[in-house]
Amino acid sequence: MAARFNPLEADARWQKLWEDRGTFHASGDGERPRAYVLEMFPYPSGRIHMGHVRNYTMGDVLARYRRMNGFDVLHPMGWDAFGMPAENAAMEKKVHPGEWTRSNIDTMRSQLKRLGFALDWSRELATCDPSYYGHEQALFLDLFEAGLVYRKQSEVNWDPVDMTVLANEQVIDGRGWRSGALVERRKLSQWFLRITAFAEELLDGLGRLDQWPDKVRLMQENWIGRSQGLKFRFELAEPVAGEEGFEVFTTRPDTIFGASFAAISPDHPIALALAEGNQALAAFIDECKQGGTTAAELETAEKKGFDTGARVVHPLDPEWRLPLYVANFVLMDYGTGAIFGCPAHDQRDLDFARKYGLPVTRVVAPSPEEADEPIGDEAYIGPGRLVNSRFLDGLAAEDGIREVIARAEAEGWGEGTTVWRLRDWGVSRQRYWGTPIPIVHCEACGPVAVQRERLPVVLPEDIDFETPGNPLERHPTWSGVDCPDCGGPARRETDTLDTFVDSSWYFIRFASQPADSPFDRAEAERWLPVDQYIGGVEHAILHLLYARFWTRALQRINKLDVEEPFKGLFTQGMVTHVTFQDSEGRWLTPDEAESHSGPVTRGRVEKMSKSKRNTVDPEPIVDQYGADAVRWFMLSDSPPERDLEWSEAGIQGSWRFVQRIWRLAAEQAERGGSSWLGAGDDLALDRKVHRAIAAVGANVEALAFNKAVANLYELTNALEKAPASPTRSRAVEILIRLAAPMVPHLAEEAWTALGREGLIAEAEWPVADPALLVEEEVTIAIQVNGKLRDTLTAPKGAAREVLEEMALASEKVARVLDGKPPRKVIVVPDRLVNLVA
RNA sequence: GCCCCCGUGGCGGAAUGGUAGACGCGCUCGACUCAAAAUCGAGUUCCGCAAGGAGUGCCGGUUCGAGUCCGGCCGGGGGUACCA
């Protein structure tokens, strides 16, 4: 038996065997309990990167562990294959997006296979394949027919030079990335999914996702953003274009007597009507349209307003008039697109009031004496009671809110209501490389669904990327069709679907993939929900919320009885690496930094990215060290939810550990394999082994792989030091089984060398003997005033009095206490004694 | 701007409110070797000869006891609805 484990030879041999035997095919035969383990599928950007390796290694360990524990495991892989990079490649490299994507998939598939992941490749799918997106079109039409899809005007980033829509990512400092032109916001008619109809259940559902990270649930909760408040009507002093008023939403109706202005969004119908006869206002509204559409950009833009000259009537005082402003910070998408401003108790309103010389009236004061304390540069947002508020004076905020809502409802000018921060999901993209939206626009009938038997609506192959914009729109023939309803002339929808639609149901298609429908309901329901989903925390909101919505939407239209798609969620950290720059600030790769002639600055450790040139390609690393050392490194040291720093020293350490396990197994094999005969003659080692079995299992189930790795190091250290014995022989084999999910090639090789039949991938996970997990002695910490002064050993379960007596007998304690008796003694059994002097 | 997370030795990190630094990397010394690699053994938070003291980004609080809980800062990261 070889002294060294040779992964170059062994990896491929075992990978082929697993593939030939179909070891990792999910059977779905119902004989074993099922487990669905899924990692977020990759975008085929070109080559596998370390982030993928980390993600898929974690999922793989869990999948292999579950299999060894007797589960029928579904662990599939596919490709999130539509998206912008393929179109960029088409423009830059003159290659068809489909060709580019499919060639990337081929490269990345073979790279993944070299890592020995226990994947069921028979279920592989790519979202750019009509056999996938055709079913997506059918599901879209199901939602359309159920009234969950509608069309409305919505703003996009418009590049006025390239005459094209830009993604947020393509807007840099307010300018188009290619043309450099100042970006404008422009309205287009687009398709939307009614995710807001599910706002409440998506929020409530979070409470039952107890296997999700708290932070993700919190982020989603804030994103959905339930606000309760008052929706009420402001009457205009003079009607505008026949409108006598408009609706306002506020979460603070208690501060209504502190109102000093009303403000509406630049998109508000009243604003547009007023602009008809007011050139200055029209110019202001135009000005508000500059810049991109992102929330960050809108929020950080200078707060500006324009006094329309119109006045509104205070709802609680017909004599009281408030000026009506158009303000750039009022969003048409939130609430009613109109607010009232209470400067004394809202910082943004205060800044606005100061800027435009509006009155500031305090209506909340921490004490009656401070009722007329003037407001400075800071709005008062602390607690207190209402003042200067007529019939509300003296009430606490919550009571004031209730009182105003009650009065508004009684008098008929408003009502208590709930509004959501969540907006409907705009799915139209003015791009080629996506799922065509299966709708036909007919002049006579309007938008009409494509007939089911005509699906899939397939993307045309003959397209050009010579000019910016959507090639589907300028394709000479593709969009011309007859209306499905009336047979008259019509035009296909040329927008494609947001790629988040593709990733909102792929986990269902993995579970069941018939040719003639999106999925078989019964089979999908047997696998779903996904037991453990693993991916980057960057998807905490959008992807995960959209997938939750899509699943619930299918449930509502009675296509699939699954409430939540992902029972367990784990969000993993990034893979980072040092950066290097030369004297002129140019980024250098680690190799370049080493051979560079001039001075080199070692920069911060950052997320691996092409622009910082600090990426490490996994493939040559696998060539050099083998799959197992790379997998082991991905699991070591850093907790999986945190960032992992790639280092040459780290991979070498992993390589050495792989060889250490191998040496243990090789030495054992030379002694004639593992023996199950004879009594365990090394009780101390037996205890360590069984503690390791329990700890590794618990840590793998908790996805605390770094701790499971530490457990295996400890066990290995103990085994290396232990003298030969039947216990040790058994222990070596147990170590191999415990390590098998992490270093599967080595484990198979060692398993065979030890003379065991069959694959370790199909072997049973060892069972810990509870009797060997019990401790007999414990170390007790002795503290004086919470400060450690001594430690002593006591039998486990020793009585409080015994521990206290032992503590007081300690010389070190006596020295600190200086003869005085303690005032108080705190005993934590099996843990510590704290003497309070 | 807003929402969320993170901050512990030279480095990655461990620690149900109960002995801070498990485990790994690195380093130091030693063994083996003609030598090196590999391997093995010992040591390794800081200050101090020691006794002892200090110590988990900073400031404050709760507690017999705080890395852990609470409040306020500082620094870094993720998301912010058309990157995926």
PDB file of C-alpha atoms in Angstrom, chain A residues 566-678:
ATOM      1  CA  PHE A 566     -37.011  26.218   1.733  1.00  0.00           C
ATOM      2  CA  LYS A 567     -37.437  24.646   5.163  1.00  0.00           C
ATOM      3  CA  GLY A 568     -33.834  25.258   6.200  1.00  0.00           C
ATOM      4  CA  LEU A 569     -31.667  28.052   4.919  1.00  0.00           C
ATOM      5  CA  PHE A 570     -27.995  28.649   5.407  1.00  0.00           C
ATOM      6  CA  THR A 571     -26.211  31.723   4.113  1.00  0.00           C
ATOM      7  CA  GLN A 572     -22.505  31.247   3.639  1.00  0.00           C
ATOM      8  CA  GLY A 573     -19.720  33.824   3.616  1.00  0.00           C
ATOM      9  CA  MET A 574     -17.507  34.838   0.729  1.00  0.00           C
ATOM     10  CA  VAL A 575     -14.036  33.641  -0.204  1.00  0.00           C
ATOM     11  CA  THR A 576     -11.525  36.456   0.108  1.00  0.00           C
ATOM     12  CA  HIS A 577      -7.873  36.895  -0.771  1.00  0.00           C
ATOM     13  CA  VAL A 578      -5.132  39.475  -0.300  1.00  0.00           C
ATOM     14  CA  THR A 579      -4.818  42.215  -2.905  1.00  0.00           C
ATOM     15  CA  PHE A 580      -1.671  43.773  -4.337  1.00  0.00           C
ATOM     16  CA  GLN A 581      -1.084  47.113  -6.028  1.00  0.00           C
ATOM     17  CA  ASP A 582       1.955  48.603  -7.719  1.00  0.00           C
ATOM     18  CA  SER A 583       3.262  52.104  -7.033  1.00  0.00           C
ATOM     19  CA  GLU A 584       0.699  53.576  -9.440  1.00  0.00           C
ATOM     20  CA  GLY A 585      -2.238  51.852  -7.846  1.00  0.00           C
ATOM     21  CA  ARG A 586      -2.682  49.200 -10.523  1.00  0.00           C
ATOM     22  CA  TRP A 587      -4.004  45.907  -9.208  1.00  0.00           C
ATOM     23  CA  LEU A 588      -1.600  42.983  -9.458  1.00  0.00           C
ATOM     24  CA  THR A 589      -2.268  39.276  -9.291  1.00  0.00           C
ATOM     25  CA  PRO A 590      -0.409  37.449  -6.488  1.00  0.00           C
ATOM     26  CA  ASP A 591       1.984  35.990  -9.093  1.00  0.00           C
ATOM     27  CA  GLU A 592       2.647  39.385 -10.623  1.00  0.00           C
ATOM     28  CA  ALA A 593       3.216  40.887  -7.183  1.00  0.00           C
ATOM     29  CA  GLU A 594       5.916  38.319  -6.519  1.00  0.00           C
ATOM     30  CA  SER A 595       7.809  38.929  -9.757  1.00  0.00           C
ATOM     31  CA  HIS A 596       7.157  42.674  -9.937  1.00  0.00           C
ATOM     32  CA  SER A 597      10.292  44.794 -10.216  1.00  0.00           C
ATOM     33  CA  GLY A 598       8.978  47.979  -8.580  1.00  0.00           C
ATOM     34  CA  PRO A 599       7.517  48.502  -5.107  1.00  0.00           C
ATOM     35  CA  VAL A 600       4.397  46.500  -4.297  1.00  0.00           C
ATOM     36  CA  THR A 601       1.785  47.371  -1.669  1.00  0.00           C
ATOM     37  CA  ARG A 602       0.044  44.520   0.070  1.00  0.00           C
ATOM     38  CA  GLY A 603      -3.572  45.658   0.298  1.00  0.00           C
ATOM     39  CA  ARG A 604      -6.578  44.561   2.280  1.00  0.00           C
ATOM     40  CA  VAL A 605      -8.092  41.138   2.166  1.00  0.00           C
ATOM     41  CA  GLU A 606     -11.106  41.442  -0.097  1.00  0.00           C
ATOM     42  CA  LYS A 607     -13.752  39.395  -1.844  1.00  0.00           C
ATOM     43  CA  MET A 608     -12.214  37.667  -4.834  1.00  0.00           C
ATOM     44  CA  SER A 609     -13.037  39.684  -7.923  1.00  0.00           C
ATOM     45  CA  LYS A 610     -11.749  40.061 -11.429  1.00  0.00           C
ATOM     46  CA  SER A 611     -11.343  43.826 -11.052  1.00  0.00           C
ATOM     47  CA  LYS A 612      -9.069  43.495  -7.991  1.00  0.00           C
ATOM     48  CA  ARG A 613      -7.189  40.673  -9.731  1.00  0.00           C
ATOM     49  CA  ASN A 614      -7.128  38.625  -6.544  1.00  0.00           C
ATOM     50  CA  THR A 615      -9.019  35.583  -7.799  1.00  0.00           C
ATOM     51  CA  VAL A 616      -7.650  32.088  -7.428  1.00  0.00           C
ATOM     52  CA  ASP A 617      -8.752  29.612 -10.060  1.00  0.00           C
ATOM     53  CA  PRO A 618      -9.684  26.351  -8.322  1.00  0.00           C
ATOM     54  CA  GLU A 619      -8.723  24.141 -11.241  1.00  0.00           C
ATOM     55  CA  PRO A 620      -4.898  24.304 -10.986  1.00  0.00           C
ATOM     56  CA  ILE A 621      -5.228  23.935  -7.218  1.00  0.00           C
ATOM     57  CA  VAL A 622      -7.236  20.748  -7.690  1.00  0.00           C
ATOM     58  CA  ASP A 623      -4.614  19.576 -10.201  1.00  0.00           C
ATOM     59  CA  GLN A 624      -1.888  20.096  -7.644  1.00  0.00           C
ATOM     60  CA  TYR A 625      -3.459  18.969  -4.379  1.00  0.00           C
ATOM     61  CA  GLY A 626      -6.478  16.914  -5.392  1.00  0.00           C
ATOM     62  CA  ALA A 627     -10.156  17.475  -4.684  1.00  0.00           C
ATOM     63  CA  ASP A 628     -10.076  16.371  -1.045  1.00  0.00           C
ATOM     64  CA  ALA A 629      -7.436  18.865   0.119  1.00  0.00           C
ATOM     65  CA  VAL A 630      -9.389  21.693  -1.547  1.00  0.00           C
ATOM     66  CA  ARG A 631     -12.654  20.502  -0.025  1.00  0.00           C
ATOM     67  CA  TRP A 632     -11.048  20.189   3.400  1.00  0.00           C
ATOM     68  CA  PHE A 633      -9.647  23.704   3.176  1.00  0.00           C
ATOM     69  CA  MET A 634     -13.072  25.096   2.230  1.00  0.00           C
ATOM     70  CA  LEU A 635     -14.484  23.596   5.431  1.00  0.00           C
ATOM     71  CA  SER A 636     -11.625  24.417   7.797  1.00  0.00           C
ATOM     72  CA  ASP A 637     -11.038  27.306  10.095  1.00  0.00           C
ATOM     73  CA  SER A 638     -13.571  29.946   9.109  1.00  0.00           C
ATOM     74  CA  PRO A 639     -17.146  29.454  10.276  1.00  0.00           C
ATOM     75  CA  PRO A 640     -19.179  28.811   7.138  1.00  0.00           C
ATOM     76  CA  GLU A 641     -21.344  31.901   7.535  1.00  0.00           C
ATOM     77  CA  ARG A 642     -18.271  34.124   7.646  1.00  0.00           C
ATOM     78  CA  ASP A 643     -15.719  35.035   5.022  1.00  0.00           C
ATOM     79  CA  LEU A 644     -12.933  32.565   4.309  1.00  0.00           C
ATOM     80  CA  GLU A 645      -9.532  33.875   3.365  1.00  0.00           C
ATOM     81  CA  TRP A 646      -7.759  31.833   0.724  1.00  0.00           C
ATOM     82  CA  SER A 647      -4.109  31.231   1.469  1.00  0.00           C
ATOM     83  CA  GLU A 648      -1.361  29.079   0.078  1.00  0.00           C
ATOM     84  CA  ALA A 649      -0.382  28.024   3.614  1.00  0.00           C
ATOM     85  CA  GLY A 650      -3.954  26.951   4.283  1.00  0.00           C
ATOM     86  CA  ILE A 651      -4.177  24.612   1.305  1.00  0.00           C
ATOM     87  CA  GLN A 652      -0.798  23.118   2.159  1.00  0.00           C
ATOM     88  CA  GLY A 653      -1.988  22.476   5.700  1.00  0.00           C
ATOM     89  CA  SER A 654      -5.047  20.722   4.310  1.00  0.00           C
ATOM     90  CA  TRP A 655      -2.879  18.620   2.039  1.00  0.00           C
ATOM     91  CA  ARG A 656      -0.769  17.545   4.994  1.00  0.00           C
ATOM     92  CA  PHE A 657      -3.849  16.567   6.959  1.00  0.00           C
ATOM     93  CA  VAL A 658      -5.174  14.446   4.100  1.00  0.00           C
ATOM     94  CA  GLN A 659      -1.857  12.601   4.167  1.00  0.00           C
ATOM     95  CA  ARG A 660      -2.006  12.197   7.951  1.00  0.00           C
ATOM     96  CA  ILE A 661      -5.316  10.383   7.724  1.00  0.00           C
ATOM     97  CA  TRP A 662      -3.915   8.306   4.918  1.00  0.00           C
ATOM     98  CA  ARG A 663      -0.897   7.291   7.008  1.00  0.00           C
ATOM     99  CA  LEU A 664      -3.150   6.104   9.812  1.00  0.00           C
ATOM    100  CA  ALA A 665      -5.176   4.020   7.386  1.00  0.00           C
ATOM    101  CA  ALA A 666      -2.136   2.705   5.508  1.00  0.00           C
ATOM    102  CA  GLU A 667      -0.424   1.621   8.689  1.00  0.00           C
ATOM    103  CA  GLN A 668      -3.624  -0.063   9.824  1.00  0.00           C
ATOM    104  CA  ALA A 669      -3.976  -1.871   6.508  1.00  0.00           C
ATOM    105  CA  GLU A 670      -0.451  -3.254   6.819  1.00  0.00           C
ATOM    106  CA  ARG A 671      -1.365  -4.756  10.147  1.00  0.00           C
ATOM    107  CA  GLY A 672      -4.097  -6.640   8.383  1.00  0.00           C
ATOM    108  CA  GLY A 673      -7.040  -4.320   8.239  1.00  0.00           C
ATOM    109  CA  SER A 674      -9.474  -3.367  10.904  1.00  0.00           C
ATOM    110  CA  SER A 675     -10.431  -5.900  13.464  1.00  0.00           C
ATOM    111  CA  TRP A 676     -13.835  -5.945  15.096  1.00  0.00           C
ATOM    112  CA  LEU A 677     -12.844  -8.758  17.416  1.00  0.00           C
ATOM    113  CA  GLY A 678     -11.728  -8.418  20.982  1.00  0.00           C
TER     114      GLY A 678
END
